[in-house]
């Protein structure tokens, strides 16, 4: 099926999630909230190096139907396993106590408690059309949907406070991912899910978590963004991510800077490092941050048609210097370019997951088919596709 996977509407997503809630818990939820997955246009593996990144919120979202409880019991259910209701208390959704999706769904309650907010127990049901484990941040989408729901039912006032409140909620969701789920990711995913606006990309400066909305209208330029989910999974990914992070932090220390963002003279920095692996990692980070600036400048100048070479250069840097690509991602971007894409690159953490291709409007079918054929030639499972349009951030939908 090379047909792009559609996103659920507010009504469609809310109806199925409400039904899941009612079947599991026998009563109606207080409401339904939804938070998007994201795709990063450029600025990969820089969010833990004080860098800049430029994600858009996907139209594909995770929905949560949630009801506040007056005790401290927490009950969670996912449409992936509707017969398995996880039951615990607020004390249980803490670091070292839960794993997997329960950590993503329960973790925000712990993190908000750590932030000084008084919360009680809750029942929550989740369902999602964000592809899972595809590098499109289905994990942050769960955290941010639950976070938005808890904010409202417990009257925390974060979403009502505008972007500053959303930033504080995003920080709590990052702690849920880092401390409760134990995934050492940076802050990009939660910022995208909570702070994007429809029609714009989010320029996130990870030094101070400040954001700038960058209008991003591909349709006006006759273009589309095709997301290719390779469906490739590779072992040892968590260890690789932590290793990249550690190498970058050690290199920053050796260079006497707080983060690699502060490196202004790349040649001097490379000369000062005595380890070839560290040099290549630093070269990726520093050149990638520069590409984000160039990309943003082109978009602001109305020249989005000219960003293709930056996408290609980002992929090459991630492949050769940062070494986080894989055969499936390399084949996907090569096949997309051969089929006419203006540029293509892996997106997200890598080692599988998704790639993006900037394509002419109405060419998605042909490009998707070319990628699917290339995968078939390698004997790989068929990839998935979706069209990314810059959608809105987390919000109540019903
Ligand atoms: P990504 O965030 O890129 O999708 P992650 O590995 O961070 O990849 O998160 C994927 C994991 O999140 C899945 O393996 C699963 O444990 C969990 N997950 C995501 N969506 C759901 C869902 N709707 N129901 C249950 N678990 C989910
Ligand atoms: Mg994730």
Coordinates of C-alpha atoms and ligand atoms in Angstrom, one line a residue:
X1 CA 0.0 0.0 0.0
X2 CA 1.9 3.1 -1.2
X3 CA -1.2 5.2 -0.5
X4 CA -0.3 7.8 2.2
X5 CA -1.9 7.0 5.6
X6 CA -4.6 9.6 6.4
X7 CA -4.7 11.4 9.7
X8 CA -7.8 11.2 12.0
X9 CA -10.1 14.1 12.3
X10 CA -11.0 15.6 15.7
X11 CA -14.3 13.9 15.6
X12 CA -13.1 10.5 14.3
X13 CA -10.2 10.3 16.8
X14 CA -12.4 11.6 19.7
X15 CA -15.2 9.1 19.0
X16 CA -13.0 6.0 18.9
X17 CA -11.0 7.1 22.0
X18 CA -14.2 7.9 23.9
X19 CA -15.6 4.5 23.0
X20 CA -12.4 2.8 24.2
X21 CA -12.6 4.7 27.5
X22 CA -16.3 3.8 28.0
X23 CA -15.7 0.1 27.3
X24 CA -12.7 0.0 29.7
X25 CA -14.1 2.1 32.6
X26 CA -17.9 2.0 32.2
X27 CA -18.4 5.7 32.3
X28 CA -17.9 8.8 30.2
X29 CA -14.5 10.7 30.2
X30 CA -14.3 14.4 31.2
X31 CA -13.1 15.1 27.7
X32 CA -10.8 14.1 24.9
X33 CA -7.4 15.7 24.1
X34 CA -5.0 15.2 21.2
X35 CA -1.3 15.8 20.7
X36 CA 0.6 15.5 17.4
X37 CA 3.6 13.5 16.4
X38 CA 6.3 15.5 14.6
X39 CA 8.6 15.4 11.8
X40 CA 11.9 17.4 12.0
X41 CA 12.6 19.3 8.8
X42 CA 16.3 19.8 9.6
X43 CA 18.5 20.0 12.7
X44 CA 19.0 16.4 13.7
X45 CA 20.8 15.2 16.8
X46 CA 21.5 18.8 17.8
X47 CA 18.8 19.2 20.5
X48 CA 21.1 17.9 23.2
X49 CA 24.0 20.0 21.9
X50 CA 22.4 23.4 22.4
X51 CA 21.5 23.5 18.8
X52 CA 18.6 24.7 16.6
X53 CA 16.0 22.4 15.1
X54 CA 13.0 23.0 12.9
X55 CA 10.2 20.5 13.4
X56 CA 6.6 20.7 12.2
X57 CA 3.6 19.0 14.0
X58 CA 2.1 16.2 12.0
X59 CA -1.6 16.1 11.3
X60 CA -1.3 12.6 12.8
X61 CA -2.1 12.7 16.5
X62 CA -2.5 10.6 19.7
X63 CA -5.8 11.0 21.4
X64 CA -6.5 10.5 25.1
X65 CA -9.9 10.3 26.7
X66 CA -9.4 11.1 30.4
X67 CA -11.4 11.4 33.6
X68 CA -10.2 12.9 36.8
X69 CA -10.6 10.7 39.9
X70 CA -11.0 11.8 43.5
X71 CA -8.5 9.2 44.9
X72 CA -4.9 8.6 43.8
X73 CA -5.6 5.6 41.6
X74 CA -4.3 5.7 38.0
X75 CA -5.8 3.4 35.3
X76 CA -4.5 3.3 31.8
X77 CA -5.6 1.5 28.7
X78 CA -4.4 1.6 25.1
X79 CA -6.3 0.6 21.9
X80 CA -3.3 -1.6 21.1
X81 CA -4.4 -4.0 24.0
X82 CA -7.9 -2.9 25.0
X83 CA -8.3 -5.9 27.4
X84 CA -5.2 -4.9 29.5
X85 CA -6.1 -2.1 31.9
X86 CA -2.9 -1.1 33.8
X87 CA -3.9 -0.2 37.4
X88 CA -1.7 1.5 39.9
X89 CA -1.4 4.7 41.9
X90 CA 0.2 8.1 41.4
X91 CA 3.2 6.8 43.4
X92 CA 3.7 4.0 40.9
X93 CA 4.1 6.2 37.8
X94 CA 7.6 7.3 38.9
X95 CA 11.1 6.6 37.8
X96 CA 12.1 2.9 38.0
X97 CA 8.5 1.8 38.6
X98 CA 7.0 1.5 35.1
X99 CA 8.2 1.0 31.6
X100 CA 7.1 1.3 28.0
X101 CA 3.8 3.1 27.1
X102 CA 2.7 3.2 30.8
X103 CA 5.7 5.4 31.5
X104 CA 4.8 7.7 28.6
X105 CA 1.1 7.9 29.7
X106 CA 1.7 8.0 33.5
X107 CA 5.1 9.8 33.5
X108 CA 3.6 13.3 33.0
X109 CA 1.6 13.0 36.3
X110 CA 4.8 12.3 38.2
X111 CA 6.7 15.1 36.4
X112 CA 4.0 17.6 37.1
X113 CA 4.0 16.6 40.7
X114 CA 7.7 17.2 40.8
X115 CA 7.1 20.6 39.4
X116 CA 5.0 21.4 42.4
X117 CA 1.5 20.9 41.1
X118 CA -1.1 19.0 43.1
X119 CA -2.7 16.2 41.0
X120 CA -5.0 13.3 41.9
X121 CA -5.6 10.0 40.2
X122 CA -7.2 9.6 36.8
X123 CA -8.4 7.1 34.2
X124 CA -7.1 7.4 30.7
X125 CA -7.6 5.7 27.4
X126 CA -5.3 6.3 24.4
X127 CA -5.5 5.6 20.7
X128 CA -3.3 7.0 18.0
X129 CA -2.7 7.3 14.2
X130 CA 0.9 8.3 14.7
X131 CA 3.0 5.4 13.4
X132 CA 4.7 3.7 16.4
X133 CA 8.4 3.6 16.7
X134 CA 8.8 5.3 13.3
X135 CA 10.9 8.2 14.5
X136 CA 7.7 10.4 14.4
X137 CA 7.5 10.7 18.1
X138 CA 4.5 8.6 19.1
X139 CA 6.0 8.5 22.6
X140 CA 6.0 12.3 23.1
X141 CA 2.5 12.5 21.5
X142 CA 1.3 10.3 24.4
X143 CA 3.0 12.4 27.0
X144 CA 1.8 15.7 25.6
X145 CA -1.8 14.5 25.1
X146 CA -1.9 13.2 28.7
X147 CA -0.1 16.3 29.9
X148 CA -2.7 18.6 28.2
X149 CA -5.6 16.6 29.7
X150 CA -4.1 16.6 33.2
X151 CA -3.5 20.4 32.9
X152 CA -7.2 21.0 32.3
X153 CA -8.9 18.5 34.6
X154 CA -6.7 19.5 37.5
X155 CA -6.9 23.2 36.7
X156 CA -3.1 23.7 36.4
X157 CA -3.6 26.6 33.9
X158 CA -0.6 25.8 31.8
X159 CA -2.2 25.7 28.3
X160 CA -4.3 28.7 29.3
X161 CA -1.1 30.6 30.0
X162 CA 0.0 30.5 26.3
X163 CA 3.4 29.5 25.1
X164 CA 5.1 30.0 28.4
X165 CA 2.7 27.5 30.0
X166 CA 3.1 25.2 27.1
X167 CA 6.9 25.4 27.5
X168 CA 6.6 24.4 31.2
X169 CA 4.4 21.5 30.3
X170 CA 6.8 20.4 27.6
X171 CA 9.6 20.4 30.1
X172 CA 7.6 18.2 32.4
X173 CA 6.9 15.8 29.5
X174 CA 10.6 15.7 28.7
X175 CA 11.2 14.6 32.3
X176 CA 8.6 11.9 31.9
X177 CA 10.5 10.6 28.8
X178 CA 14.0 11.0 30.4
X179 CA 13.4 10.0 34.0
X180 CA 10.3 7.7 33.9
X181 CA 10.6 6.0 30.5
X182 CA 14.4 6.2 30.7
X183 CA 14.9 7.5 27.2
X184 CA 17.7 10.1 27.1
X185 CA 16.2 12.2 24.3
X186 CA 16.5 16.0 23.9
X187 CA 13.6 18.5 24.1
X188 CA 12.6 18.7 20.5
X189 CA 9.7 16.2 20.4
X190 CA 7.7 17.6 23.3
X191 CA 8.3 21.2 22.2
X192 CA 7.0 20.3 18.7
X193 CA 3.9 18.6 20.1
X194 CA 3.0 21.4 22.5
X195 CA 4.3 24.6 20.9
X196 CA 3.8 24.3 17.1
X197 CA 1.2 26.3 15.3
X198 CA -0.7 25.1 12.1
X199 CA 1.0 26.4 9.0
X200 CA 4.3 27.0 10.6
X201 CA 7.5 25.2 11.4
X202 CA 8.9 25.7 14.9
X203 CA 12.4 27.1 15.1
X204 CA 13.5 25.8 18.5
X205 CA 16.6 27.1 20.2
X206 CA 17.6 24.4 22.6
X207 CA 19.9 26.7 24.6
X208 CA 17.0 28.4 26.3
X209 CA 14.0 26.5 24.8
X210 CA 12.9 29.7 23.0
X211 CA 10.8 29.3 19.9
X212 CA 10.0 31.2 16.7
X213 CA 7.2 30.4 14.4
X214 CA 8.4 30.2 10.8
X215 CA 5.5 30.2 8.2
X216 CA 5.9 27.0 6.2
X217 CA 3.5 26.7 3.3
X218 CA 4.7 24.0 0.9
X219 CA 1.4 24.0 -1.0
X220 CA 1.9 27.6 -2.0
X221 CA 5.2 26.6 -3.6
X222 CA 3.6 23.6 -5.4
X223 CA 5.4 21.2 -3.1
X224 CA 4.6 18.4 -0.6
X225 CA 6.6 16.7 2.1
X226 CA 6.5 12.9 1.8
X227 CA 7.3 10.9 5.0
X228 CA 8.7 7.4 4.4
X229 CA 8.4 5.1 7.3
X230 CA 11.1 2.4 6.6
X231 CA 9.6 0.1 9.2
X232 CA 13.2 -0.9 9.9
X233 CA 14.1 -1.7 13.5
X234 CA 17.6 -2.1 14.6
X235 CA 18.9 -3.4 17.9
X236 CA 21.1 -1.5 20.3
X237 CA 19.5 1.8 19.3
X238 CA 19.2 3.2 22.9
X239 CA 22.9 2.5 23.6
X240 CA 23.9 4.2 20.4
X241 CA 21.8 7.3 21.2
X242 CA 23.4 7.6 24.7
X243 CA 26.9 7.0 23.1
X244 CA 26.4 9.9 20.7
X245 CA 25.3 12.1 23.5
X246 CA 28.2 11.2 25.7
X247 CA 30.8 11.7 22.8
X248 CA 29.3 15.2 22.1
X249 CA 29.4 16.2 25.8
X250 CA 32.9 15.0 26.2
X251 CA 34.0 16.8 23.1
X252 CA 32.4 20.0 24.4
X253 CA 34.3 19.6 27.6
X254 CA 37.6 19.0 25.8
X255 CA 37.0 22.2 23.8
X256 CA 36.1 24.2 26.9
X257 CA 32.6 25.1 25.8
X258 CA 29.3 24.5 27.5
X259 CA 27.7 23.0 24.4
X260 CA 28.8 22.4 20.8
X261 CA 26.6 25.3 19.8
X262 CA 29.4 27.6 21.1
X263 CA 31.9 26.3 18.5
X264 CA 32.4 29.2 16.2
X265 CA 35.6 28.0 14.4
X266 CA 35.0 24.5 13.2
X267 CA 38.5 24.0 11.8
X268 CA 40.1 25.0 15.0
X269 CA 37.8 22.8 17.0
X270 CA 38.6 19.8 14.8
X271 CA 42.3 20.4 15.1
X272 CA 42.0 20.6 18.8
X273 CA 40.4 17.1 19.1
X274 CA 42.6 14.1 19.0
X275 CA 40.0 11.5 18.4
X276 CA 38.7 10.9 14.8
X277 CA 35.2 9.7 16.0
X278 CA 34.8 12.8 18.1
X279 CA 35.9 15.0 15.2
X280 CA 33.3 13.6 12.9
X281 CA 30.5 13.8 15.5
X282 CA 31.4 17.5 16.2
X283 CA 31.6 18.2 12.5
X284 CA 28.0 16.9 12.0
X285 CA 26.6 18.9 14.9
X286 CA 28.3 22.2 13.9
X287 CA 27.5 21.9 10.2
X288 CA 23.9 20.7 10.9
X289 CA 23.2 23.8 13.1
X290 CA 24.5 26.0 10.3
X291 CA 22.2 24.2 7.9
X292 CA 19.2 25.0 10.1
X293 CA 20.0 28.7 9.8
X294 CA 20.4 28.5 6.0
X295 CA 17.2 26.5 5.7
X296 CA 15.2 28.9 7.8
X297 CA 16.6 31.9 5.9
X298 CA 15.6 30.3 2.6
X299 CA 12.1 29.6 3.8
X300 CA 11.7 33.1 5.1
X301 CA 12.9 34.5 1.8
X302 CA 10.1 32.5 0.0
X303 CA 12.7 30.1 -1.5
X304 CA 11.6 26.8 -0.1
X305 CA 12.2 25.3 -3.5
X306 CA 15.9 25.8 -2.9
X307 CA 16.2 23.8 0.4
X308 CA 16.7 20.4 -1.3
X309 CA 20.5 20.4 -1.3
X310 CA 20.4 21.2 2.5
X311 CA 18.3 18.1 3.1
X312 CA 20.7 16.0 1.0
X313 CA 23.7 17.5 2.9
X314 CA 22.0 16.8 6.2
X315 CA 21.5 13.1 5.3
X316 CA 25.1 12.7 4.1
X317 CA 26.4 14.2 7.4
X318 CA 24.2 12.0 9.5
X319 CA 25.2 8.9 7.5
X320 CA 29.0 9.5 7.2
X321 CA 29.9 11.7 10.2
X322 CA 27.3 10.9 12.8
X323 CA 26.7 7.3 11.7
X324 CA 23.1 7.1 12.6
X325 CA 21.6 6.1 9.2
X326 CA 21.1 2.5 8.0
X327 CA 20.7 0.8 4.7
X328 CA 16.9 1.2 4.6
X329 CA 17.1 5.0 5.2
X330 CA 19.9 5.4 2.6
X331 CA 17.9 3.4 0.0
X332 CA 14.7 5.4 0.8
X333 CA 16.3 8.8 0.2
X334 CA 18.2 7.7 -2.9
X335 CA 15.1 6.2 -4.5
X336 CA 13.1 9.3 -3.6
X337 CA 15.7 11.6 -5.2
X338 CA 15.9 9.3 -8.3
X339 CA 12.1 9.6 -8.6
X340 CA 12.3 13.4 -8.7
X341 CA 12.5 14.6 -5.1
X342 CA 14.2 18.0 -4.7
X343 CA 16.0 16.7 -1.6
X344 CA 15.6 13.9 1.0
X345 CA 17.0 12.9 4.3
X346 CA 16.5 10.7 7.3
X347 CA 14.6 12.4 10.1
X348 CA 14.5 11.6 13.8
X349 CA 17.0 9.5 15.8
X350 CA 17.9 7.2 13.0
X351 CA 18.9 3.4 12.9
X352 CA 15.6 2.9 11.1
X353 CA 12.5 5.1 11.5
X354 CA 11.6 7.6 8.8
X355 CA 12.9 9.7 6.0
X356 CA 11.4 12.8 4.5
X357 CA 11.4 13.8 0.8
X358 CA 10.6 17.2 -0.6
X359 CA 8.6 16.5 -3.7
X360 CA 6.5 18.2 -6.4
X361 CA 2.8 18.4 -5.5
X362 CA 0.9 15.4 -6.9
X363 CA 4.0 13.3 -7.3
X364 CA 3.6 11.5 -4.0
X365 CA 2.2 8.4 -5.7
X366 CA 5.1 8.0 -8.1
X367 CA 7.8 8.7 -5.5
X368 CA 6.2 6.3 -3.0
X369 CA 6.0 3.6 -5.6
X370 CA 9.6 4.1 -6.6
X371 CA 10.7 3.8 -2.9
X372 CA 8.4 0.7 -2.4
X373 CA 10.0 -0.9 -5.5
X374 CA 13.5 -0.3 -4.3
X375 CA 12.5 -1.9 -0.9
X376 CA 11.0 -4.9 -2.7
X377 CA 14.3 -5.3 -4.7
X378 CA 16.1 -5.6 -1.4
X379 CA 13.6 -8.0 -0.1
X380 CA 12.5 -5.6 2.7
X381 CA 9.0 -5.2 4.0
X382 CA 6.9 -2.5 2.3
X383 CA 7.5 1.0 3.8
X384 CA 4.7 3.2 5.0
X385 CA 3.9 6.7 3.7
X386 CA 2.2 9.8 4.9
X387 CA 2.0 13.4 3.8
X388 CA 3.2 16.0 6.3
X389 CA 1.4 19.3 6.5
X390 CA 2.3 21.6 9.5
X391 CA -0.5 21.0 11.9
X392 CA -1.6 22.5 15.3
X393 CA -0.2 21.6 18.7
X394 CA -1.9 19.6 21.5
X395 CA -5.4 20.8 22.4
X396 CA -8.7 19.6 23.7
X397 CA -10.8 18.1 20.8
X398 CA -14.0 17.0 22.5
Ligands
LIG1 P1 8.6 7.0 18.5 O1 8.4 8.0 19.6 O2 9.5 7.6 17.4 O3 7.3 6.5 17.9 P2 9.6 5.4 20.6 O4 10.3 4.2 20.7 O5 10.1 6.6 21.4 O6 9.4 5.8 19.1 O7 8.1 5.1 21.1 C1 7.4 4.0 20.5 C2 6.8 3.3 21.7 O8 5.7 4.1 22.3 C3 6.1 2.0 21.2 O9 7.0 0.9 21.2 C4 5.1 1.8 22.4 O10 5.7 1.3 23.5 C5 4.7 3.2 22.7 N1 3.4 3.7 22.1 C6 3.3 4.6 21.2 N2 2.0 4.8 20.8 C7 1.3 3.9 21.6 C8 -0.1 3.6 21.7 N3 -1.1 4.2 21.0 N4 -0.4 2.6 22.6 C9 0.5 2.0 23.4 N5 1.8 2.3 23.2 C10 2.2 3.2 22.4
LIG2 MG1 10.0 8.6 20.9

